[in-house]
Tab-separated table of C-alpha atoms in Angstrom:
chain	number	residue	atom	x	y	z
A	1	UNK	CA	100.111	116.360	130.749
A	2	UNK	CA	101.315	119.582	131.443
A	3	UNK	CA	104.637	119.120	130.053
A	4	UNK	CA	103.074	117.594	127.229
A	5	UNK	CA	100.910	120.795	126.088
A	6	UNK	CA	104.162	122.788	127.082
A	7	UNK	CA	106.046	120.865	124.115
A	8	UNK	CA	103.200	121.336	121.187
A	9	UNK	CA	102.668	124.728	122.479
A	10	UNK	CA	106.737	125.019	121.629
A	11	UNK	CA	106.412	123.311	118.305
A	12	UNK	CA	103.256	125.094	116.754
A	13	UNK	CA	105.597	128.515	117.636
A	14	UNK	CA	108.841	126.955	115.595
A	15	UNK	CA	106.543	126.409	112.834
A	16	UNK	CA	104.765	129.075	113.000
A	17	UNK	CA	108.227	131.133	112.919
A	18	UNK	CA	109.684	129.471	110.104
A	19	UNK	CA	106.142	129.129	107.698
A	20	UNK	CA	107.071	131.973	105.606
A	21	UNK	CA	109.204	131.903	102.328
A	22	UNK	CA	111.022	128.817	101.898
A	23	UNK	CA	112.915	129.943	98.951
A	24	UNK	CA	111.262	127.858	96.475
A	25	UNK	CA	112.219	124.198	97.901
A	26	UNK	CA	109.155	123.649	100.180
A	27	UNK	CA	106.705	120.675	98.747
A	28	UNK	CA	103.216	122.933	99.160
A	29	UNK	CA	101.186	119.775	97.945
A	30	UNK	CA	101.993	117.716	100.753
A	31	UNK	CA	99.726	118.114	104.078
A	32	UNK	CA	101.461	118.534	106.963
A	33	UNK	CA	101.907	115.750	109.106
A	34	UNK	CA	99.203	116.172	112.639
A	35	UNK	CA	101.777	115.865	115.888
A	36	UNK	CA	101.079	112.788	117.651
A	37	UNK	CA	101.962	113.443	121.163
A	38	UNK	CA	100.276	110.552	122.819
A	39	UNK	CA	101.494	108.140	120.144
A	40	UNK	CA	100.628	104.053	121.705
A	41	UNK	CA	104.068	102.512	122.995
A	42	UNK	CA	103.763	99.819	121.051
A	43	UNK	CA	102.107	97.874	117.632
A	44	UNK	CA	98.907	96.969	117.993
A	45	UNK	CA	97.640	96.537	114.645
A	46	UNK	CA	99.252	94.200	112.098
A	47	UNK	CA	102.130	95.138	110.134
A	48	UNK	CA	102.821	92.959	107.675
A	49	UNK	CA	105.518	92.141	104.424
A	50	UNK	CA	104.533	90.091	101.489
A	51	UNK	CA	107.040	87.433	101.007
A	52	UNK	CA	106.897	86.680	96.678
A	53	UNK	CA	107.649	83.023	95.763
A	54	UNK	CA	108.900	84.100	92.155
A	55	UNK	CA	110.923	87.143	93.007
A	56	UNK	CA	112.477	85.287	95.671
A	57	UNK	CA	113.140	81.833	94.586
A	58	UNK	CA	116.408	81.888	94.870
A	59	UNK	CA	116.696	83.990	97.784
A	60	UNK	CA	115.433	81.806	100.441
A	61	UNK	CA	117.049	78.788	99.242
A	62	UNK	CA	118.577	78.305	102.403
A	63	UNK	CA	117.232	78.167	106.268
A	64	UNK	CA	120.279	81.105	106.940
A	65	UNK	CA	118.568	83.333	104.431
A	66	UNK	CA	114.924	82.987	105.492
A	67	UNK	CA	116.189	83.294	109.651
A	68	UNK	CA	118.533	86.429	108.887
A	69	UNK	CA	115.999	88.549	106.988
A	70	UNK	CA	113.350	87.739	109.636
A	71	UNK	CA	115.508	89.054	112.379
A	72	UNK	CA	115.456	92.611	109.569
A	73	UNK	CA	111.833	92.665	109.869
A	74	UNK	CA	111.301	92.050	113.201
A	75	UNK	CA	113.710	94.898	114.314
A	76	UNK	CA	112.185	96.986	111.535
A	77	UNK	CA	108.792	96.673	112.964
A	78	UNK	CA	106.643	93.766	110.794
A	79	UNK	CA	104.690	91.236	113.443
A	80	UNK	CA	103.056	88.913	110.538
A	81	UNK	CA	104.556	88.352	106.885
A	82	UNK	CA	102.714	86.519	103.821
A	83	UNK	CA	104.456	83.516	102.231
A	84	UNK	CA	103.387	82.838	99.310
A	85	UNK	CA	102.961	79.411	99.093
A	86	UNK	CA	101.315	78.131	95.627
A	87	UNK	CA	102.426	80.855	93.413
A	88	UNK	CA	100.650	80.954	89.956
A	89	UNK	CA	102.536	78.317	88.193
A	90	UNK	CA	100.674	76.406	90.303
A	91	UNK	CA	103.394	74.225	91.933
A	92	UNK	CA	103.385	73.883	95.827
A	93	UNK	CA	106.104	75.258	97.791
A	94	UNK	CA	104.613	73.369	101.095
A	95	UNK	CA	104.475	69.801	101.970
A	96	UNK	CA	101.609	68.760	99.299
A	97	UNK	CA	100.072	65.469	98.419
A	98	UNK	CA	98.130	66.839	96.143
A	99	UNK	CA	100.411	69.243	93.475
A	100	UNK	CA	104.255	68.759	92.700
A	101	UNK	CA	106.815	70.585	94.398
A	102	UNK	CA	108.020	73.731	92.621
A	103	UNK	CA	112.137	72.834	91.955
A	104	UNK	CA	111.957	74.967	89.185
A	105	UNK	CA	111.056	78.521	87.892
A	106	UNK	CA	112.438	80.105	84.450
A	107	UNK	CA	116.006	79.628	84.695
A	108	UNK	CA	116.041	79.203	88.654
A	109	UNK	CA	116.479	75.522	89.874
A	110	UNK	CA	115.901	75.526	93.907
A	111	UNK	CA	116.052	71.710	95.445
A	112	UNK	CA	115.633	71.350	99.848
A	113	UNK	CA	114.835	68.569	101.677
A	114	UNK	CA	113.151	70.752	104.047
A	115	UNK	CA	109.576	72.240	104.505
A	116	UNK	CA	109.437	75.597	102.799
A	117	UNK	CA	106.758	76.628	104.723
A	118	UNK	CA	106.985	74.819	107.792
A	119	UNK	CA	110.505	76.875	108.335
A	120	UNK	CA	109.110	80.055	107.659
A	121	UNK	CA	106.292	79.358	110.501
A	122	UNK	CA	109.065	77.528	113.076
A	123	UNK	CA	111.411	80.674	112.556
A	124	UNK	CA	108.997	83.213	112.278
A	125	UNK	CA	107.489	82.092	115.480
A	126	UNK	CA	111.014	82.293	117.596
A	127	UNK	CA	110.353	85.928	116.366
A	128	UNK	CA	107.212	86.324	117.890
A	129	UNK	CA	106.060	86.952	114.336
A	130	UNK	CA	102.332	85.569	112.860
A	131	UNK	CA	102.604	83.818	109.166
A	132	UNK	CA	99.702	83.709	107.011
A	133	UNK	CA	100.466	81.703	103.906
A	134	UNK	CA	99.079	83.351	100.187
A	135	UNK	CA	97.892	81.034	97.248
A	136	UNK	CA	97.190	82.301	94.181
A	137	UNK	CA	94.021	80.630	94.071
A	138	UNK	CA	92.979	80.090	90.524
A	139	UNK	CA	96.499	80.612	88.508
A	140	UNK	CA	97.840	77.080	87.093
A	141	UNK	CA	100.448	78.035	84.797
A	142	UNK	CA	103.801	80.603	83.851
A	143	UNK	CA	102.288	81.074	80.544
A	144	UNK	CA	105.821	83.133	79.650
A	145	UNK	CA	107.076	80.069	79.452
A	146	UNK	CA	104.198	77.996	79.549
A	147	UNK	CA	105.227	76.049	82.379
A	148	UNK	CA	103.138	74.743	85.588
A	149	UNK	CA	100.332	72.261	86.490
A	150	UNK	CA	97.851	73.228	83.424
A	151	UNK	CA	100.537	72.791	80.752
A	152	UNK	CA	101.389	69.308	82.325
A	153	UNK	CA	98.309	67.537	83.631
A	154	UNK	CA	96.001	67.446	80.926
A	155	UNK	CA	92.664	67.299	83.516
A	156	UNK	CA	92.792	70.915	82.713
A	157	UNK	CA	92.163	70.582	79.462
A	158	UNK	CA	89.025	72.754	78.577
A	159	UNK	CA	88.844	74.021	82.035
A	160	UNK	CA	90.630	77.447	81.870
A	161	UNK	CA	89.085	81.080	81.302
A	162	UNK	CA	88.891	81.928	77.627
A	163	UNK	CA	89.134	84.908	76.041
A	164	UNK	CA	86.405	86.249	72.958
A	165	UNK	CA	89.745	87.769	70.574
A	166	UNK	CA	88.412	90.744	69.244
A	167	UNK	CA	85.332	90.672	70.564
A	168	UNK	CA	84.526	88.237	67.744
A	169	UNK	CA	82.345	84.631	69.217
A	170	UNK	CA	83.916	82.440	66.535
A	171	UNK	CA	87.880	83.703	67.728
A	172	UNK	CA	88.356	81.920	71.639
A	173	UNK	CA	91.951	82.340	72.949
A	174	UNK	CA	92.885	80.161	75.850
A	175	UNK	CA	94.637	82.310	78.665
A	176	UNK	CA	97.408	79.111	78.539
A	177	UNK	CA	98.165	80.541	74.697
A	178	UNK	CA	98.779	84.165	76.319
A	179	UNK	CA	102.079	85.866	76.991
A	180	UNK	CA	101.650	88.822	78.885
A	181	UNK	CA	99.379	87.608	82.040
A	182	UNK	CA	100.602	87.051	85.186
A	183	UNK	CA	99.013	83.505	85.219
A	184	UNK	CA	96.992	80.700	83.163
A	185	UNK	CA	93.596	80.759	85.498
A	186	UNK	CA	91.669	77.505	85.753
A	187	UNK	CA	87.826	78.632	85.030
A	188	UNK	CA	86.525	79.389	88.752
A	189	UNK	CA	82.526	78.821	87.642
A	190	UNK	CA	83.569	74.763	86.954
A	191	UNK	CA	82.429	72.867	89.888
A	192	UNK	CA	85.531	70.574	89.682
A	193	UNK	CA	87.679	73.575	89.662
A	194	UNK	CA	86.192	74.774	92.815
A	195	UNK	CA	86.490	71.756	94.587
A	196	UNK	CA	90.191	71.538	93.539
A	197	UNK	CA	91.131	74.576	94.860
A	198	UNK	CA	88.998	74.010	98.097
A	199	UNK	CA	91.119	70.997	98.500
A	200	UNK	CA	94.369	72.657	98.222
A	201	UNK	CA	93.314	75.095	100.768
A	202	UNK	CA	92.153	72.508	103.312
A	203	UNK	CA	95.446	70.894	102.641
A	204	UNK	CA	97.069	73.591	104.113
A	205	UNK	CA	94.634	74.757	107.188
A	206	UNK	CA	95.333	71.469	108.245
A	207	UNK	CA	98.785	70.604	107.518
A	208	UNK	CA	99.842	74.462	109.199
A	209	UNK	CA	97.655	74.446	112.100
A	210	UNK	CA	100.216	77.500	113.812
A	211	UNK	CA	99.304	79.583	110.433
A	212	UNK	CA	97.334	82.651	111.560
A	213	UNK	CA	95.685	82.607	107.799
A	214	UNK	CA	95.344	81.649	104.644
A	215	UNK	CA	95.473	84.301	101.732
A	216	UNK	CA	93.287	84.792	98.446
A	217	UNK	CA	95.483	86.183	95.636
A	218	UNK	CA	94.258	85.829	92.187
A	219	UNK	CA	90.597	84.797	93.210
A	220	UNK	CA	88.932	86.340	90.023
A	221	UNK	CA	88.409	86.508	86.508
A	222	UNK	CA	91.309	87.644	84.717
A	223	UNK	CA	89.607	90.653	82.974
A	224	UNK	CA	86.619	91.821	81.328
A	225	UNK	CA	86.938	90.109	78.182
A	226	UNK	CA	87.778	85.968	79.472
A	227	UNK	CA	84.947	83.950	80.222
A	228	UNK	CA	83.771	82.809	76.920
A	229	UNK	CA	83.946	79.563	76.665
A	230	UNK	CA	81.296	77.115	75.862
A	231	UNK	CA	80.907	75.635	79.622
A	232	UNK	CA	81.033	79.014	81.183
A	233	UNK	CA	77.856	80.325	79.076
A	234	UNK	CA	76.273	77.378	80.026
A	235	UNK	CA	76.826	78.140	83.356
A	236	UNK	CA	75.432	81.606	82.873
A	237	UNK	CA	72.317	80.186	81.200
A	238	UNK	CA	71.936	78.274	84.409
A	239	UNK	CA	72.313	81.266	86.586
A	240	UNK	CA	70.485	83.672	84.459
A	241	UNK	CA	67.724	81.743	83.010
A	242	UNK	CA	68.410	83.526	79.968
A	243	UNK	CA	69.469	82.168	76.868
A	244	UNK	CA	72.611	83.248	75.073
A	245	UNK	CA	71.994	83.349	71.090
A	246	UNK	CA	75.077	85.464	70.471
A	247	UNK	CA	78.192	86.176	72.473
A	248	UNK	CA	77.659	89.639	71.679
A	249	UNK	CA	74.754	90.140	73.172
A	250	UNK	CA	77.018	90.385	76.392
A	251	UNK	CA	79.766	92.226	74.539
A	252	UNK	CA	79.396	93.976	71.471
A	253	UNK	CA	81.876	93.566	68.610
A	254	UNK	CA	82.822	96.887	69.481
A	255	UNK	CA	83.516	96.015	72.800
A	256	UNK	CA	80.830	97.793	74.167
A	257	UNK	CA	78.414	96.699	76.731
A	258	UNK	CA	75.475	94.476	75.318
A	259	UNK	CA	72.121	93.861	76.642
A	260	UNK	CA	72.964	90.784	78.716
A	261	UNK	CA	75.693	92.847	79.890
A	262	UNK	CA	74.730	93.935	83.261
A	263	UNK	CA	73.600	90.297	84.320
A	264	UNK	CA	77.263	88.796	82.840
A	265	UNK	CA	78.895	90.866	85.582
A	266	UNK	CA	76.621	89.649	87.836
A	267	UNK	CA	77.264	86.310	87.173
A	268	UNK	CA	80.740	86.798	87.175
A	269	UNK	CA	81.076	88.293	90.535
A	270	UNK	CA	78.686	85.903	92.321
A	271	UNK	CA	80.909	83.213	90.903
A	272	UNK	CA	83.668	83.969	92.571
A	273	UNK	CA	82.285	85.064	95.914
A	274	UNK	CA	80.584	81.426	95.396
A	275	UNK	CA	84.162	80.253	95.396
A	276	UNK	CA	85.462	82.827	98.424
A	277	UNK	CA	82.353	81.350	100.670
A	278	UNK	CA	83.135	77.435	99.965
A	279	UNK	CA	86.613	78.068	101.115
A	280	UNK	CA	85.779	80.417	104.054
A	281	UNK	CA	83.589	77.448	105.221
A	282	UNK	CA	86.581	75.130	104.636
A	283	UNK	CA	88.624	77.259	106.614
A	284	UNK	CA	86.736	77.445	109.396
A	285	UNK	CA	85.826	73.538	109.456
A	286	UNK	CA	89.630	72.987	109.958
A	287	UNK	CA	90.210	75.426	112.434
A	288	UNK	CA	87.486	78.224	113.381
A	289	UNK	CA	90.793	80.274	114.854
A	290	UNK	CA	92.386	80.190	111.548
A	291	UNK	CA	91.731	84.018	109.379
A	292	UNK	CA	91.056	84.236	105.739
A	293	UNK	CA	92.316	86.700	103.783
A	294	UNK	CA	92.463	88.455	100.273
A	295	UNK	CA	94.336	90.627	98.378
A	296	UNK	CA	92.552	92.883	95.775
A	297	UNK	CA	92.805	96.203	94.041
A	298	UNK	CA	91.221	99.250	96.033
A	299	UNK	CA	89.653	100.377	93.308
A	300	UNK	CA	86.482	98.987	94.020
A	301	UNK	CA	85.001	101.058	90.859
A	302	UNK	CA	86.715	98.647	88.428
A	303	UNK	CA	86.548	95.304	90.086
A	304	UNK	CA	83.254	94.734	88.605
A	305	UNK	CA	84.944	93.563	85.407
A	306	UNK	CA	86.700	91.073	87.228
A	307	UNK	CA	84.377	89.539	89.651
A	308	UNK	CA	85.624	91.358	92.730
A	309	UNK	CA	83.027	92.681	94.745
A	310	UNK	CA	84.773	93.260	97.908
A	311	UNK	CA	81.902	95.542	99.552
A	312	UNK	CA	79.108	94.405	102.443
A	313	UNK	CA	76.589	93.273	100.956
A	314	UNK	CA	74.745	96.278	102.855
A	315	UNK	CA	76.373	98.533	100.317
A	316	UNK	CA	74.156	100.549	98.435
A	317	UNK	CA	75.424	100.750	94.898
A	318	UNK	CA	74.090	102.458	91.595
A	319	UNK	CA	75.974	102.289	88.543
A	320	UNK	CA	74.821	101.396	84.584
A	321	UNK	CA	77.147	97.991	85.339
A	322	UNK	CA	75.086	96.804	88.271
A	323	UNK	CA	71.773	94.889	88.195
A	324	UNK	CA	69.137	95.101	91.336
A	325	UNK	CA	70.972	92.440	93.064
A	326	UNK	CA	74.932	93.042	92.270
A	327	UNK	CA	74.891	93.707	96.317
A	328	UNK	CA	74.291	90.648	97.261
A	329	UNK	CA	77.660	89.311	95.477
A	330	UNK	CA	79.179	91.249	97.650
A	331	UNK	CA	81.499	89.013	100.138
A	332	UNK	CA	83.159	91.587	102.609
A	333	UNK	CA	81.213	89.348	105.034
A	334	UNK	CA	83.166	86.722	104.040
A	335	UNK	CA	86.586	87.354	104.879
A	336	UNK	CA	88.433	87.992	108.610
A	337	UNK	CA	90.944	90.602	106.845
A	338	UNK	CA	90.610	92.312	103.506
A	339	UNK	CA	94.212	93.851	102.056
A	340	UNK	CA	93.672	96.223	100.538
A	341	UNK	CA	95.589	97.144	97.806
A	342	UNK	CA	96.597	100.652	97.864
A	343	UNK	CA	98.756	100.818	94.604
A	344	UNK	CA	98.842	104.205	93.781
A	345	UNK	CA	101.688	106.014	92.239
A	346	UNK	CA	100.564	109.312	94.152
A	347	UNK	CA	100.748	109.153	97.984
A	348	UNK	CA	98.420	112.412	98.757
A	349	UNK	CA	95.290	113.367	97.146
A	350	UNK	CA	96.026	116.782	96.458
A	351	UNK	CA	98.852	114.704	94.365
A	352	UNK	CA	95.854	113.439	91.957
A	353	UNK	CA	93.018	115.904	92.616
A	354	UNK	CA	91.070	114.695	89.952
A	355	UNK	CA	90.691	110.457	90.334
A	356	UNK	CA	90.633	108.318	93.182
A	357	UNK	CA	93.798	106.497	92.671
A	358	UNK	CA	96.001	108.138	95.602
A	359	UNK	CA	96.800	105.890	98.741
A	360	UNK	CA	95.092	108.813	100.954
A	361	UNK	CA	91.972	108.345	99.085
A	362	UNK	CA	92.043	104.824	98.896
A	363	UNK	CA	92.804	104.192	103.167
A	364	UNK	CA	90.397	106.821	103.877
A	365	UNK	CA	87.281	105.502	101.706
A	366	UNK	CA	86.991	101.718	102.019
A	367	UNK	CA	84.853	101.492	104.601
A	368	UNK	CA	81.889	103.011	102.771
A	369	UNK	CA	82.468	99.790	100.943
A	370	UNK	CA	83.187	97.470	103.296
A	371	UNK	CA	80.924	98.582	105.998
A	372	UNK	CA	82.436	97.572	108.912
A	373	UNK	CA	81.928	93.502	107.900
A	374	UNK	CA	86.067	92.650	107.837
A	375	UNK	CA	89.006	94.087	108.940
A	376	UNK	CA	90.968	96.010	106.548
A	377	UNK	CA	94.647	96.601	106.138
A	378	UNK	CA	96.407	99.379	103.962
A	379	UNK	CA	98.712	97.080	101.197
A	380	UNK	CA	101.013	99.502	99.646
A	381	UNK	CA	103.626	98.608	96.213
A	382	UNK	CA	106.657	99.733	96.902
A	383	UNK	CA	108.626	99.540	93.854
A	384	UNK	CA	106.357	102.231	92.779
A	385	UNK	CA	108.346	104.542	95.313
A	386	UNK	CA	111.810	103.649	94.820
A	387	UNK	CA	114.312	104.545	96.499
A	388	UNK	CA	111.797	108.204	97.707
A	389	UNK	CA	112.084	107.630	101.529
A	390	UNK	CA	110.122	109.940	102.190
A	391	UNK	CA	106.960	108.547	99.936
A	392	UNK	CA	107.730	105.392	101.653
A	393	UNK	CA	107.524	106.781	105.325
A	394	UNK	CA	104.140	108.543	104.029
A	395	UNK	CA	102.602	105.740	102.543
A	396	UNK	CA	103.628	103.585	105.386
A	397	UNK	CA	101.954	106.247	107.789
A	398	UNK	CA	98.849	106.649	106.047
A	399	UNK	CA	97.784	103.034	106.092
A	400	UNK	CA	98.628	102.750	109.779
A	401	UNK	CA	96.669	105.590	110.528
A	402	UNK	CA	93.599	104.940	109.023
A	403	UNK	CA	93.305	101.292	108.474
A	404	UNK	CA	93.472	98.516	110.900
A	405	UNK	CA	97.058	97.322	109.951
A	406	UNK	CA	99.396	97.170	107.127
A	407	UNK	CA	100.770	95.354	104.302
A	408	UNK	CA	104.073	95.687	102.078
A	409	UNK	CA	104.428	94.131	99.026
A	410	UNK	CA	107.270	93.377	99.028
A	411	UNK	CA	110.328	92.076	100.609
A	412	UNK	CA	112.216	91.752	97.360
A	413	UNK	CA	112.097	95.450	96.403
A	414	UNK	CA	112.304	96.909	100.280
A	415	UNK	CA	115.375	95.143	99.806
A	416	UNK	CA	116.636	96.165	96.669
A	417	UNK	CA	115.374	100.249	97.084
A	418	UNK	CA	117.089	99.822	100.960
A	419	UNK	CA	113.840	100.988	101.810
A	420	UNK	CA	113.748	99.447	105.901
A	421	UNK	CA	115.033	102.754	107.304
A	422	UNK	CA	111.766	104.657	105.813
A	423	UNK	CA	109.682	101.859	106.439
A	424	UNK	CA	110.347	102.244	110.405
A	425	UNK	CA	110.032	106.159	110.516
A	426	UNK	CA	106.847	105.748	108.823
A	427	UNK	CA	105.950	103.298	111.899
A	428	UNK	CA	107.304	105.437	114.118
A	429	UNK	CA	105.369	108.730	112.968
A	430	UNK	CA	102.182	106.087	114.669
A	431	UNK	CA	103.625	104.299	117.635
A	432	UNK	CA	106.839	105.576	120.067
């Protein structure tokens, strides 16, 4: 221990000679980094990559590909990955009885006669390496090129989240008829569409039995504005007990806020933690060892709009938005891990002084949120960093060190910004 207090003593007195002018180059909005002299020896916490189904398509076409960039991230440092599994075109990319196989994706044409899935898990556990497979849980359809399940299979008809155009009740677009969203969402407050996508999960929990979890992507409303369909107002009715005379009422035609506002959201969110607790109990019917996850923004100040209430329900909220009893949508209690999506162009706070969106802020304030009810892991974007090493390494570092694991999206970018090298010092700056 000695030795050990020798060496700091050493390094404070470099610094401390060499603090003074640095000639202009020195980054003064960065904190320094704390010395970790009795760093563990090992990982203990998850560290995890996202593995994209569109972005990599073609990429893992073959076993080769998916066994040599394991053996990357294993020497990199990454114990668990996420394969995503039914992207949002809504075509399986596991052994399914119950959706198509996706062959198939914008100009991409990928045909194996092998298990997708089922070789990711075999390989990934020669590597000593956990795989928890990611749905997007209510997207249906590419609507870019309107391809996928919803554009086929005319069940779907009527059962996907609407949109009031201009905030004007008599102008409905369906999401299928959009272009710029990242999927057609069935409507999650249908009871059929529920029970579909409960299905789909229970599919795989017991298909994948060696899958550590299953993942929630896309398990909302798309935004503020869909919802406004005929059966979904209904539903509201139902939940409410008030009666809906004019769409406006819940948003103006200005947009703004109307007087059935506040209980819309309310609606909204309980909806979907409705959803989140039906397949939680699925889940854990399967196989009670089996984790379920989510991904979601970490800016729990604007999930309202989209029915993400990731908080405890033990969080004590105010807010214009929120009724008496917008806690009790909360479904932090619901989930084994919560990812939290730390997708902030600026790393430090003193990078952003004035808003919350910094991945220091975001890894250092979740648990007023979440309260303890889930575990939480640090997801960072790293596209947003490029080819910055040093962001990386700090990113990387900061979600380690304050969260109980991390999560890289993704694999597809790390590769294509080299980014593995600053992915391991950040590691490294934790554990030996």
């Amino acid at each position: 221990m000695i030795r050990y207090v020798l060496l700091l003593l050493a390094v404070l007195c470099s610094v401390i000679s060499c603090s003074g002018d640095d000639g202009g180059n020195g980054d003064n909005n960065k904190p320094e980094i704390p010395i970790d002299v009795d760093k563990p020896p090992m990982a203990d916490k998850p560290i995890q990559m996202w593995i994209d189904a569109h972005a990599n398509f073609s990429r893992f076409s073959t076993k080769e590909a998916i066994k040599s960039s394991l053996e990357k991230m294993k020497a990199t440092g990454f114990n668990e990955i996420y394969v995503d599994v039914k992207p949002g075109i809504g075509y399986a990319l596991y052994d399914s009885d119950i959706l198509p196989q996706l062959t198939k994706w914008d100009t991409e044409t990928v045909t194996r006669d092998w298990d997708y899935l089922g070789y990711w898990i075999e390989e990934a556990e020669r590597q000593d390496i956990k795989v928890i497979a990611s749905i997007s849980a209510l997207g249906f359809g590419y609507t870019r090129k309107k391809e996928g399940l919803i554009y086929y299979n005319h069940t779907w008809d009527g059962k996907t989240q609407m949109r009031m155009n201009n905030n004007n009740p008599n102008d409905l677009v369906d999401i299928r008829n959009e272009e710029n969203v990242d999927a057609a969402m069935l409507n999650p407050c249908l009871p059929e569409v529920q029970s579909f996508v409960v299905s789909i999960i229970e599919e795989i929990a017991t298909k994948y039995p060696k899958l550590k979890g299953i993942c929630l992507d896309y398990c909302r409303w798309w935004y503020d504005n869909y919802g406004f369909s005929d059966a979904t107002i209904s539903a509201f009715q139902a939940y409410s007990g008030e009666t809906v005379t004019d769409k406006n009422n819940i948003l103006t035609a200005t947009g703004a806020p109307g007087p059935q506002y506040q209980k819309w959201i309310e609606f909204r969110s309980m909806t979907i933690t409705n959803l989140i607790t039906n397949i939680r109990s699925k889940v854990k019917s399967v196989n009670p060892k089996m984790e379920l996850h989510l991904w979601a923004s970490a800016d729990w100040g604007s999930r309202y709009g989209v029915g993400q209430n990731w908080a405890s329900k033990n969080y004590k909220l105010d807010g214009w938005q929120f009724t008496s009893n917008y806690s009790k949508t909360g479904f932090a209690d619901q989930l084994d891990v919560f990812s939290l999506g730390a997708y902030a162009d600026a790393i430090w706070k003193s990078e952003a002084p004035n808003s919350v969106w910094s991945v220091e802020n975001f890894v250092t304030t979740y648990d007023k949120f979440t309260m303890g009810d889930c575990k939480v892991n640090g997801s960072i974007n790293t596209p947003a960093y490029g080819s910055n090493a040093s962001k990386v390494s700090d990113a990387v570092y900061l979600c380690l060190k304050n969260t109980d694991g991390l999560m890289v999206f993704e694999i597809s970018h790390v590769i294509n910004f080299n980014q593995w090298n600053a992915i391991k010092d950040g590691i490294n700056r934790v554990y030996k």
